[in-house]
XYZ file of C-alpha atoms in Angstrom:
681
model
C 34.153 81.427 -24.783
C 31.327 81.799 -22.669
C 30.803 79.413 -20.466
C 27.157 77.231 -20.038
C 25.016 77.944 -16.747
C 22.637 75.608 -15.896
C 20.822 74.060 -12.687
C 22.298 70.865 -12.024
C 20.290 68.129 -11.968
C 20.393 66.253 -8.143
C 21.968 62.977 -9.493
C 24.826 64.991 -10.671
C 25.629 67.332 -7.549
C 25.729 64.130 -5.479
C 27.968 62.914 -7.803
C 30.252 65.662 -7.768
C 30.192 65.970 -4.090
C 30.916 62.475 -3.764
C 34.169 63.020 -5.696
C 34.995 66.353 -3.811
C 35.335 64.106 -0.637
C 36.720 61.111 -1.767
C 33.832 58.724 -2.527
C 34.955 58.064 -6.182
C 32.850 54.580 -6.501
C 31.781 55.198 -10.313
C 28.930 53.361 -9.569
C 27.544 56.196 -8.147
C 27.145 57.930 -11.450
C 24.193 56.111 -12.796
C 22.886 52.954 -14.998
C 25.268 52.844 -17.855
C 28.681 54.384 -18.572
C 29.619 57.887 -18.486
C 32.868 59.853 -19.604
C 34.219 60.180 -16.042
C 33.671 55.981 -15.701
C 35.396 55.671 -18.803
C 38.235 57.611 -17.804
C 38.506 55.286 -14.730
C 38.735 52.257 -16.525
C 41.616 49.913 -15.700
C 42.736 46.864 -17.663
C 45.171 44.259 -18.240
C 47.971 45.081 -21.031
C 50.826 42.561 -21.041
C 50.736 38.707 -19.992
C 54.245 36.494 -19.342
C 54.288 33.112 -18.162
C 57.558 31.569 -16.363
C 58.934 28.919 -18.262
C 57.584 26.498 -15.555
C 54.154 27.596 -15.445
C 54.384 28.642 -11.779
C 54.171 32.249 -12.242
C 52.280 34.481 -14.554
C 53.107 38.447 -14.688
C 50.976 40.879 -15.802
C 50.542 44.419 -16.064
C 47.603 46.857 -15.301
C 46.994 50.154 -17.244
C 45.795 52.919 -14.560
C 44.544 55.906 -15.897
C 45.755 59.246 -14.350
C 43.056 61.127 -12.889
C 41.735 63.745 -15.457
C 40.843 66.067 -12.683
C 44.298 66.322 -11.274
C 46.688 65.094 -13.900
C 46.900 65.609 -17.677
C 49.466 62.244 -18.369
C 49.155 58.919 -19.631
C 47.866 55.611 -18.060
C 50.457 53.853 -15.633
C 51.499 50.090 -16.646
C 51.810 48.638 -12.869
C 52.994 45.103 -12.946
C 51.523 42.288 -10.725
C 52.258 38.506 -9.988
C 49.856 35.371 -10.120
C 50.773 32.039 -8.403
C 49.162 29.904 -10.762
C 48.683 27.039 -8.301
C 47.257 29.292 -5.737
C 45.280 31.798 -7.540
C 46.531 34.422 -5.315
C 47.674 37.861 -6.884
C 50.376 40.040 -5.559
C 50.743 44.105 -6.547
C 54.598 43.976 -7.311
C 55.706 47.243 -8.765
C 53.244 50.497 -8.293
C 52.488 53.913 -8.551
C 54.946 53.864 -11.591
C 55.164 52.626 -15.273
C 57.286 49.675 -15.907
C 57.594 47.997 -19.553
C 60.390 45.221 -21.121
C 58.642 42.673 -18.588
C 60.674 39.422 -18.700
C 61.666 36.739 -16.582
C 65.389 36.393 -16.192
C 66.388 32.629 -17.555
C 68.280 30.488 -14.599
C 67.291 33.269 -11.844
C 64.406 33.449 -9.489
C 63.760 36.886 -10.871
C 61.862 39.270 -13.251
C 63.622 42.110 -14.728
C 62.417 45.369 -16.539
C 62.948 48.848 -18.118
C 62.111 52.225 -15.833
C 63.373 55.514 -15.249
C 63.332 56.165 -11.527
C 64.375 59.509 -9.991
C 67.877 60.260 -10.548
C 68.247 57.818 -13.450
C 69.848 59.687 -16.388
C 68.198 57.086 -18.889
C 65.801 54.472 -18.837
C 67.555 51.106 -17.553
C 66.910 47.766 -17.321
C 65.815 46.779 -13.502
C 65.451 42.889 -11.069
C 63.539 42.351 -8.486
C 63.383 38.979 -7.149
C 60.221 36.583 -7.411
C 59.856 36.685 -3.452
C 60.028 40.302 -3.285
C 62.198 43.026 -1.867
C 63.852 45.970 -3.735
C 64.368 46.518 -7.106
C 67.874 46.883 -8.049
C 69.168 48.324 -11.139
C 70.787 45.657 -13.390
C 72.175 47.345 -16.009
C 72.358 51.211 -17.883
C 73.067 52.553 -20.886
C 74.496 56.015 -21.951
C 70.937 56.268 -23.972
C 67.836 55.388 -23.321
C 67.060 51.660 -23.776
C 63.967 50.730 -25.527
C 64.145 46.814 -25.720
C 66.066 43.225 -24.901
C 66.195 39.614 -24.832
C 67.639 37.541 -22.517
C 69.886 34.943 -23.635
C 69.246 31.178 -22.662
C 72.125 31.708 -19.879
C 70.295 34.589 -18.232
C 73.823 36.547 -18.513
C 73.730 37.759 -22.021
C 71.270 39.987 -23.145
C 70.922 42.022 -26.450
C 69.508 45.566 -25.911
C 67.975 48.327 -28.386
C 69.299 51.988 -27.410
C 69.432 54.915 -29.187
C 72.330 55.667 -31.062
C 74.704 57.730 -28.854
C 75.668 61.025 -30.812
C 77.888 64.230 -29.499
C 76.667 67.238 -28.572
C 78.033 69.912 -30.199
C 77.805 73.869 -28.744
C 76.499 76.129 -31.342
C 77.731 79.474 -31.101
C 73.988 80.897 -32.056
C 71.381 80.951 -29.209
C 68.857 79.233 -31.765
C 68.808 75.922 -33.825
C 66.823 75.015 -36.699
C 65.386 71.531 -37.223
C 66.354 69.961 -41.082
C 63.656 67.749 -41.997
C 64.291 64.328 -42.209
C 67.461 64.270 -42.135
C 70.225 63.808 -39.003
C 67.968 61.372 -37.671
C 68.622 59.363 -34.573
C 68.992 55.532 -35.575
C 68.374 52.611 -32.690
C 71.241 50.461 -32.527
C 71.609 46.667 -30.759
C 74.404 45.635 -28.455
C 75.266 42.571 -26.764
C 76.080 42.678 -22.942
C 77.114 40.243 -20.476
C 75.506 41.820 -17.328
C 77.623 39.290 -15.454
C 80.839 40.450 -15.989
C 81.399 44.028 -14.053
C 82.927 46.385 -16.035
C 81.972 44.455 -19.218
C 81.190 47.254 -22.361
C 78.446 45.918 -24.694
C 79.276 45.223 -28.407
C 77.590 46.756 -30.855
C 75.875 44.922 -33.702
C 77.292 46.543 -36.896
C 74.509 46.860 -38.968
C 73.006 49.854 -40.282
C 69.554 51.516 -39.814
C 67.265 51.230 -37.066
C 66.857 47.514 -34.847
C 63.177 47.510 -33.862
C 63.769 43.550 -32.568
C 66.519 41.401 -31.855
C 65.543 37.704 -30.031
C 68.331 35.354 -29.028
C 68.230 31.576 -30.998
C 67.858 29.036 -28.258
C 71.161 27.827 -28.242
C 72.399 31.218 -27.791
C 74.730 31.303 -31.475
C 72.558 33.197 -33.467
C 70.541 36.244 -33.241
C 67.643 37.332 -35.290
C 67.121 41.083 -35.799
C 64.284 43.107 -37.721
C 66.173 46.187 -38.989
C 64.878 48.856 -41.330
C 67.136 51.787 -43.310
C 66.121 54.638 -41.329
C 64.216 55.289 -38.353
C 61.251 56.698 -40.342
C 57.999 55.978 -39.676
C 57.423 54.634 -43.119
C 60.379 52.538 -43.367
C 59.292 50.893 -40.263
C 56.225 49.940 -41.893
C 57.313 48.781 -45.307
C 61.253 48.052 -45.267
C 61.915 46.260 -42.241
C 64.289 43.191 -42.847
C 65.105 40.001 -40.691
C 68.601 39.332 -40.437
C 70.413 36.642 -38.423
C 73.744 37.314 -37.308
C 76.373 35.095 -35.641
C 76.674 36.065 -32.109
C 80.919 35.666 -31.759
C 81.807 37.238 -35.104
C 78.483 39.668 -35.463
C 78.279 38.819 -39.131
C 75.522 38.416 -41.226
C 74.744 34.936 -41.926
C 71.639 35.573 -43.822
C 68.461 37.711 -44.867
C 65.025 36.538 -44.661
C 63.574 36.669 -48.100
C 60.556 38.908 -47.438
C 58.862 42.138 -48.885
C 56.450 44.178 -47.259
C 55.159 44.588 -43.275
C 56.512 42.645 -40.619
C 55.147 41.505 -37.664
C 56.556 39.346 -34.804
C 58.557 36.392 -34.869
C 60.329 33.567 -32.806
C 63.024 30.840 -33.153
C 61.966 27.207 -32.968
C 63.410 25.188 -29.815
C 66.093 23.550 -32.128
C 66.620 26.678 -33.265
C 66.280 25.494 -37.222
C 63.243 27.430 -38.192
C 61.791 31.091 -37.300
C 58.062 31.381 -37.065
C 57.259 35.065 -38.622
C 54.252 37.070 -39.330
C 54.198 39.411 -41.872
C 52.339 40.565 -45.006
C 52.131 38.196 -48.162
C 53.652 41.057 -50.209
C 54.529 44.741 -50.340
C 50.772 45.458 -51.217
C 49.260 43.365 -48.004
C 47.981 46.030 -45.993
C 48.739 44.294 -42.873
C 51.296 41.623 -41.545
C 48.972 38.818 -40.600
C 50.131 35.679 -42.417
C 51.958 32.988 -40.959
C 55.440 32.454 -42.702
C 58.125 29.706 -41.730
C 61.758 30.626 -42.512
C 64.685 28.486 -42.682
C 67.297 29.485 -40.783
C 70.222 28.565 -42.350
C 69.550 30.681 -46.063
C 66.539 32.758 -44.993
C 63.962 31.542 -47.408
C 60.547 31.879 -46.150
C 57.416 29.692 -46.802
C 53.902 31.233 -46.540
C 51.295 28.908 -44.725
C 47.816 28.779 -45.147
C 47.364 31.497 -47.668
C 43.752 31.271 -48.162
C 42.992 31.473 -44.359
C 40.097 33.537 -43.972
C 41.389 35.426 -40.753
C 44.212 36.724 -39.508
C 47.223 35.873 -37.484
C 47.668 37.953 -34.462
C 50.275 35.723 -32.708
C 52.355 32.415 -32.561
C 54.546 30.861 -30.353
C 56.367 27.299 -30.687
C 55.040 24.269 -28.964
C 57.740 22.341 -30.176
C 59.898 21.922 -33.260
C 57.455 21.157 -35.704
C 53.970 22.635 -34.298
C 53.215 26.199 -33.082
C 50.214 27.787 -31.040
C 48.373 30.172 -33.097
C 46.192 33.119 -32.102
C 43.849 34.706 -35.149
C 40.991 37.231 -35.813
C 38.241 35.364 -37.685
C 36.045 38.140 -38.289
C 34.417 39.803 -35.268
C 36.023 36.741 -32.904
C 39.183 35.141 -32.120
C 40.272 31.634 -32.402
C 43.210 29.927 -30.608
C 45.139 26.395 -32.080
C 47.543 24.662 -33.453
C 49.057 24.346 -36.533
C 52.379 22.159 -37.845
C 55.381 23.907 -39.145
C 54.306 22.602 -42.769
C 50.925 23.849 -42.674
C 48.857 21.146 -42.006
C 47.098 19.648 -39.080
C 45.088 23.045 -38.175
C 44.080 22.021 -34.541
C 41.331 24.664 -32.969
C 41.381 24.195 -29.052
C 39.462 27.579 -28.449
C 36.973 28.260 -31.361
C 35.200 31.436 -32.232
C 32.038 32.746 -30.810
C 33.492 33.455 -26.849
C 35.701 35.742 -25.386
C 38.124 37.712 -27.386
C 41.544 36.455 -26.960
C 44.040 39.023 -27.282
C 47.578 37.661 -26.574
C 48.693 34.576 -24.877
C 51.660 33.029 -23.342
C 52.204 29.301 -22.534
C 54.624 27.341 -20.525
C 55.862 23.963 -21.165
C 53.810 22.147 -18.349
C 50.724 23.122 -20.591
C 49.668 25.966 -18.699
C 48.145 28.912 -20.785
C 47.521 32.429 -19.688
C 45.517 35.127 -22.119
C 44.580 38.692 -22.650
C 40.632 38.614 -22.840
C 38.219 41.291 -23.311
C 34.408 40.564 -23.474
C 31.610 43.128 -24.413
C 30.997 42.907 -20.627
C 34.336 44.098 -19.472
C 37.768 45.347 -20.749
C 40.858 43.185 -21.170
C 41.715 40.827 -18.273
C 44.160 38.182 -16.942
C 42.419 34.460 -18.312
C 44.062 30.979 -17.220
C 43.603 27.681 -18.837
C 45.332 25.050 -17.217
C 46.195 21.631 -18.862
C 43.805 19.230 -20.144
C 41.295 22.356 -20.151
C 39.314 23.870 -23.151
C 37.895 26.928 -21.541
C 40.068 29.814 -20.065
C 38.891 30.841 -16.697
C 38.915 34.772 -15.716
C 41.409 35.443 -12.658
C 41.503 39.320 -12.416
C 38.646 41.759 -11.853
C 40.598 45.041 -12.717
C 37.099 47.339 -12.460
C 34.565 45.181 -9.681
C 32.264 48.439 -9.936
C 31.698 47.058 -13.705
C 29.920 44.499 -12.476
C 27.198 46.605 -11.220
C 26.518 48.886 -14.015
C 23.704 48.161 -16.480
C 25.104 47.632 -20.027
C 23.870 48.101 -23.469
C 23.308 44.793 -25.254
C 25.916 43.989 -27.864
C 25.569 41.660 -30.626
C 27.093 40.716 -34.223
C 25.148 42.290 -36.936
C 25.865 41.135 -40.887
C 24.102 42.434 -44.040
C 24.516 41.865 -47.739
C 26.051 45.096 -49.995
C 24.468 45.384 -53.437
C 27.384 44.275 -54.875
C 27.182 41.241 -52.993
C 29.756 41.396 -50.151
C 28.952 40.169 -46.925
C 30.010 43.020 -44.053
C 29.759 42.409 -40.506
C 29.921 44.729 -37.638
C 28.838 45.132 -33.759
C 25.457 46.993 -32.479
C 25.212 48.125 -29.208
C 21.556 48.894 -28.088
C 20.207 51.502 -25.981
C 20.062 50.440 -22.342
C 16.568 50.528 -22.251
C 16.016 49.509 -25.755
C 12.147 48.640 -26.578
C 11.714 46.792 -30.014
C 9.628 48.531 -32.421
C 11.106 52.002 -31.214
C 13.600 53.821 -33.546
C 16.670 55.565 -31.982
C 19.244 57.970 -32.815
C 22.463 56.250 -34.006
C 26.204 56.926 -33.943
C 28.498 54.862 -36.462
C 32.016 54.299 -35.025
C 34.316 53.955 -38.042
C 37.794 52.040 -37.555
C 40.792 53.801 -38.811
C 43.601 51.788 -40.992
C 41.476 50.839 -42.855
C 43.582 47.741 -42.411
C 42.021 47.334 -38.785
C 38.702 45.765 -37.333
C 36.391 45.704 -34.246
C 36.049 42.359 -32.682
C 33.153 41.420 -30.506
C 34.889 42.303 -26.699
C 34.925 45.400 -24.931
C 34.298 48.651 -27.287
C 34.031 51.573 -25.372
C 36.969 54.151 -24.697
C 37.538 57.984 -24.493
C 37.102 58.239 -28.539
C 34.463 55.422 -29.019
C 31.044 56.005 -27.772
C 30.134 52.585 -26.883
C 28.444 52.165 -23.645
C 28.491 55.995 -23.198
C 26.208 56.434 -26.333
C 24.193 53.215 -25.141
C 23.618 55.024 -21.389
C 22.711 58.061 -23.529
C 19.805 56.691 -25.430
C 21.687 56.245 -28.739
C 22.422 52.664 -30.474
C 25.750 52.400 -31.429
C 27.038 50.484 -34.645
C 30.471 49.382 -35.604
C 30.417 48.302 -39.202
C 34.014 46.189 -40.480
C 33.714 47.809 -44.052
C 35.880 46.169 -46.819
C 39.022 46.427 -46.281
C 39.071 45.112 -42.566
C 41.190 42.578 -41.528
C 40.494 39.606 -40.044
C 38.605 38.326 -43.187
C 41.666 36.772 -45.136
C 43.685 38.774 -47.821
C 41.315 38.897 -50.511
C 38.775 41.115 -48.320
C 41.703 43.319 -46.744
C 42.866 44.079 -50.313
C 39.161 44.548 -51.568
C 39.326 48.733 -51.034
C 42.721 49.016 -52.712
C 42.461 51.432 -55.367
C 39.296 52.970 -54.630
C 39.911 55.687 -51.800
C 36.360 56.470 -50.117
C 34.410 54.102 -52.728
C 32.785 51.145 -52.034
C 34.515 51.247 -48.788
C 32.711 54.255 -47.438
C 29.318 53.017 -49.361
C 29.498 50.046 -47.538
C 29.082 52.207 -44.121
C 25.776 54.075 -45.558
C 24.531 50.327 -46.660
C 24.993 49.367 -42.853
C 23.067 52.503 -41.789
C 19.941 51.717 -44.341
C 19.710 47.736 -42.965
C 19.588 48.779 -39.520
C 16.777 51.426 -40.788
C 15.526 48.718 -42.527
C 15.104 46.364 -39.117
C 13.161 49.026 -37.799
C 16.047 49.922 -35.008
C 17.071 53.581 -36.253
C 15.706 56.732 -36.635
C 16.921 57.849 -39.947
C 16.795 61.406 -39.663
C 18.755 61.054 -36.609
C 22.306 59.410 -37.642
C 25.347 60.315 -36.668
C 29.463 59.132 -37.577
C 32.690 59.369 -36.262
C 36.194 58.149 -36.301
C 39.583 58.576 -36.025
C 42.630 58.721 -38.769
C 41.019 56.458 -41.882
C 37.646 57.108 -39.896
C 38.018 60.501 -39.660
C 38.820 60.578 -43.344
C 35.264 58.304 -43.581
C 33.422 61.254 -41.335
C 34.627 63.497 -43.231
C 33.420 62.191 -46.375
C 29.962 61.131 -44.905
C 29.455 64.544 -43.827
C 30.269 65.938 -46.917
C 29.268 63.521 -49.979
C 26.716 61.808 -48.140
C 25.640 64.729 -46.003
C 21.903 64.171 -46.496
C 22.303 61.097 -44.823
C 24.101 62.159 -41.643
C 22.723 64.506 -39.002
C 25.937 65.077 -37.165
C 29.873 64.060 -37.317
C 32.898 63.861 -34.969
C 35.965 63.778 -37.326
C 39.358 62.694 -35.376
C 42.866 63.141 -36.437
C 41.192 62.580 -39.807
C 42.016 63.018 -43.854
C 40.152 66.104 -45.706
C 42.603 66.501 -48.937
C 44.431 63.994 -50.376
C 46.596 65.841 -52.131
C 47.883 67.619 -49.421
C 47.854 64.547 -46.942
C 50.837 62.974 -49.346
C 53.035 65.548 -48.578
C 52.485 66.091 -45.017
C 51.973 62.639 -43.613
C 54.929 60.071 -42.249
C 53.938 57.158 -44.459
C 53.110 58.104 -47.859
C 54.876 54.864 -48.977
C 52.650 52.999 -47.247
C 49.443 54.958 -48.420
C 50.564 54.542 -52.056
C 51.629 50.386 -51.313
C 48.720 49.371 -49.689
C 45.602 51.948 -49.851
C 45.668 53.930 -53.320
C 47.860 51.979 -55.553
C 48.812 54.784 -57.977
C 50.604 58.473 -57.363
C 48.959 61.391 -56.844
C 50.552 62.971 -59.883
C 49.396 60.092 -61.948
C 45.771 61.649 -61.411
C 45.535 64.902 -59.560
C 41.886 64.807 -60.178
C 41.000 61.756 -59.287
C 42.482 62.055 -55.687
C 40.671 65.750 -55.320
C 37.616 64.297 -55.873
C 38.253 61.587 -53.469
C 38.940 64.368 -50.830
C 35.762 66.180 -48.415
C 36.943 69.227 -49.289
C 36.085 68.853 -53.164
C 32.534 68.137 -51.562
C 32.000 70.628 -48.985
C 29.203 72.666 -50.775
C 27.182 69.386 -50.424
C 27.982 69.941 -46.408
C 24.852 70.418 -44.240
C 26.060 67.995 -41.577
C 27.055 69.688 -38.169
C 30.765 68.654 -38.027
C 33.043 68.753 -34.575
C 36.784 68.580 -36.163
C 39.172 67.681 -33.084
C 43.124 66.838 -33.636
C 46.426 66.605 -31.701
C 48.643 69.484 -32.686
C 51.880 67.280 -32.656
C 49.955 64.719 -35.065
C 52.697 63.360 -37.885
C 50.439 60.588 -39.372
C 47.723 63.177 -40.360
C 48.820 66.934 -40.148
C 46.446 68.911 -38.549
C 46.389 71.137 -41.609
C 43.941 68.062 -43.067
C 41.398 69.871 -39.946
C 42.520 73.299 -40.441
C 41.453 72.828 -44.185
C 37.938 71.066 -44.129
C 37.218 73.661 -41.086
C 37.892 76.806 -43.164
C 36.156 74.999 -46.178
C 33.129 74.573 -44.316
C 33.074 77.961 -42.196
C 33.838 80.025 -45.664
C 31.266 78.090 -48.133
C 28.126 76.857 -46.296
C 26.458 78.048 -42.510
C 26.795 74.798 -41.389
C 27.927 74.554 -37.801
C 31.800 73.150 -37.191
C 33.840 73.659 -34.506
C 37.370 72.899 -34.471
C 39.273 71.544 -31.375
C 42.916 71.305 -31.264
C 44.817 69.331 -28.288
C 48.519 70.777 -27.545
C 51.120 68.165 -27.112
C 48.958 65.006 -28.507
C 49.202 63.638 -31.758
C 47.737 60.979 -33.992
C 45.133 59.844 -31.070
C 45.198 61.390 -27.190
C 47.446 59.932 -24.735
C 47.071 62.152 -21.799
C 44.017 61.318 -19.110
C 42.634 65.308 -19.350
C 42.613 65.394 -23.382
C 41.281 62.009 -23.232
C 38.457 63.212 -20.939
C 37.758 66.471 -22.935
C 37.234 64.416 -25.851
C 34.609 62.274 -24.799
C 33.015 65.001 -23.018
C 32.941 67.271 -26.432
C 31.796 64.162 -28.601
C 29.016 62.742 -26.786
C 27.903 66.717 -26.352
C 27.806 67.340 -29.900
C 25.572 63.980 -31.011
C 23.137 65.146 -27.778
C 22.430 68.248 -29.577
C 22.781 67.560 -32.945
C 20.951 64.242 -32.949
C 18.521 64.667 -29.831
C 17.923 68.256 -29.770
C 19.510 68.774 -26.257
C 23.050 69.737 -24.985
C 23.069 66.972 -22.637
C 21.555 65.371 -19.620
C 24.464 63.745 -18.398
C 25.724 64.429 -14.873
C 29.188 64.717 -16.607
C 28.917 67.374 -18.421
C 27.645 69.570 -15.436
C 30.757 68.436 -13.422
C 32.926 69.931 -16.030
C 31.129 73.393 -15.525
C 31.546 73.130 -11.803
C 35.119 72.111 -12.027
C 36.007 75.054 -14.234
C 38.452 73.459 -16.487
C 36.847 72.593 -19.309
C 35.040 75.625 -21.803
C 32.447 75.230 -23.981
């Protein structure tokens, strides 16, 4: 395709020269965030606290340079001395996972694959520093592990070893959904040289394995196969005897499964899971009797979603929950009583936490002003304090104001959302709007950081757009009834909510009704395709990512057909083909007047790229509407690699600038891509 040639604005030229000569402070770009700045954002990934509360470990996700390396972000390990507040870069320049404090050892362990390693192995490094040493390796990659209380035994998960067979032929076909490789669980004593691991003899694929506090049992989450659909809908928790490796109990549960943890005395397990097979999310709190596996659902009518729970003592749990667009942290008794709020809604968004016996807490936190950072709260305090600043340059960047929006639909539903205003917003002026629709639909946006490569956020605000994030019916964080309110009505009232949200913003005088755009990925891509066809008269531009266009073909080509049935459609496609077809964007393409940019990972197994091919071909053949299909080789259900992410940001913002503002772009990033010669129109 022909490249675009234009005069480069002076600001873009200065920025380009700065990068070429190594002056890479992103603040040089301009007021507001550009795609280049977004591609450089770092964020805290996971947080861990030592049992004595004196040391916090956390990972920082460091993106690759999209101009040099199309690779995923790396997770670097840092330590915090809780008493002094000093942080120390512990392992950088490579990516680690599975971080843990090793019991009875002054050390941290993690999973890595270094040069010369045949597989991903467990490494150990002293808390005082020094060189990390390989502690244990297996014949296949270790994907996770848990330390027993003695600090010597561990239960680890690794791919099932298989013998390689030589074929007399130079070519081998793939047999779909056959000859699959399970993940097995093993027990190993790393303190005994030459000790051979003992496999826990259960069928299926193991996703979690946790020791009981007295080291006599292991709780294991297992699905019958490694198929994604089974991981979503068919995981079971088994209680295994350490010595005999026999199954002592099976937890009585049906539906999606989240995290779980043992009580300190080992007689109970706290489990976050679905309420039943039709609950779309693992967000309900259950207490399991560890002897017989019986489970009791607590706070069934809780109008929120439990994200994480950890035991404070034998009868009390700390909980972290989403409530609407906010988060809440507190304690709850194991019988469901005395729900005590410690950190209420209305503040920074808590993503995860860890705690120690001395009353110290650490949190992963985001706000509208910054991505995830490490926060600390000591005993007696009730407000966490920010510790890290992963992007100090961001403090100098002017951002658009972000606020919570709510409106009532015609049928009486209260819908929440978040609005980012254009940076130079002036009341009374109507602005072009980008709607950002979340996937799932069992997901929600919270009032934290709302900008990434595929989420316009502050990039849109810097370009003069209002950016709206509606949590339409079926979103999470509002209780089970709201989460199930869209089931059996694909593309029905759930997407009508989005249109009514636009109407609300127009009525408030914020939005120019002739300049409304929509974007989203996965189920949000389905919404984008639907609104760009069925409601095409309302939307002037769309950017669809890994989205659905044909519900009939989607069912047979997705890796989660049963999940679709149980928690979305609630009826089989063969029971009503016509209804499924009419709820498909391709059915409404004759209405399509909305210029649509379609982007998709070529290796997507969740939503097959054929969904994008189909919609592209229908629009291209049946209309004169502008449409473009961009495919990302090596990417799946979302882009993981830096250059692919950066390319997506550029194309998305350029599309909205062109079709909502009548200009290709005035942003320096677009000029940079031309000079770099790496990204074509």
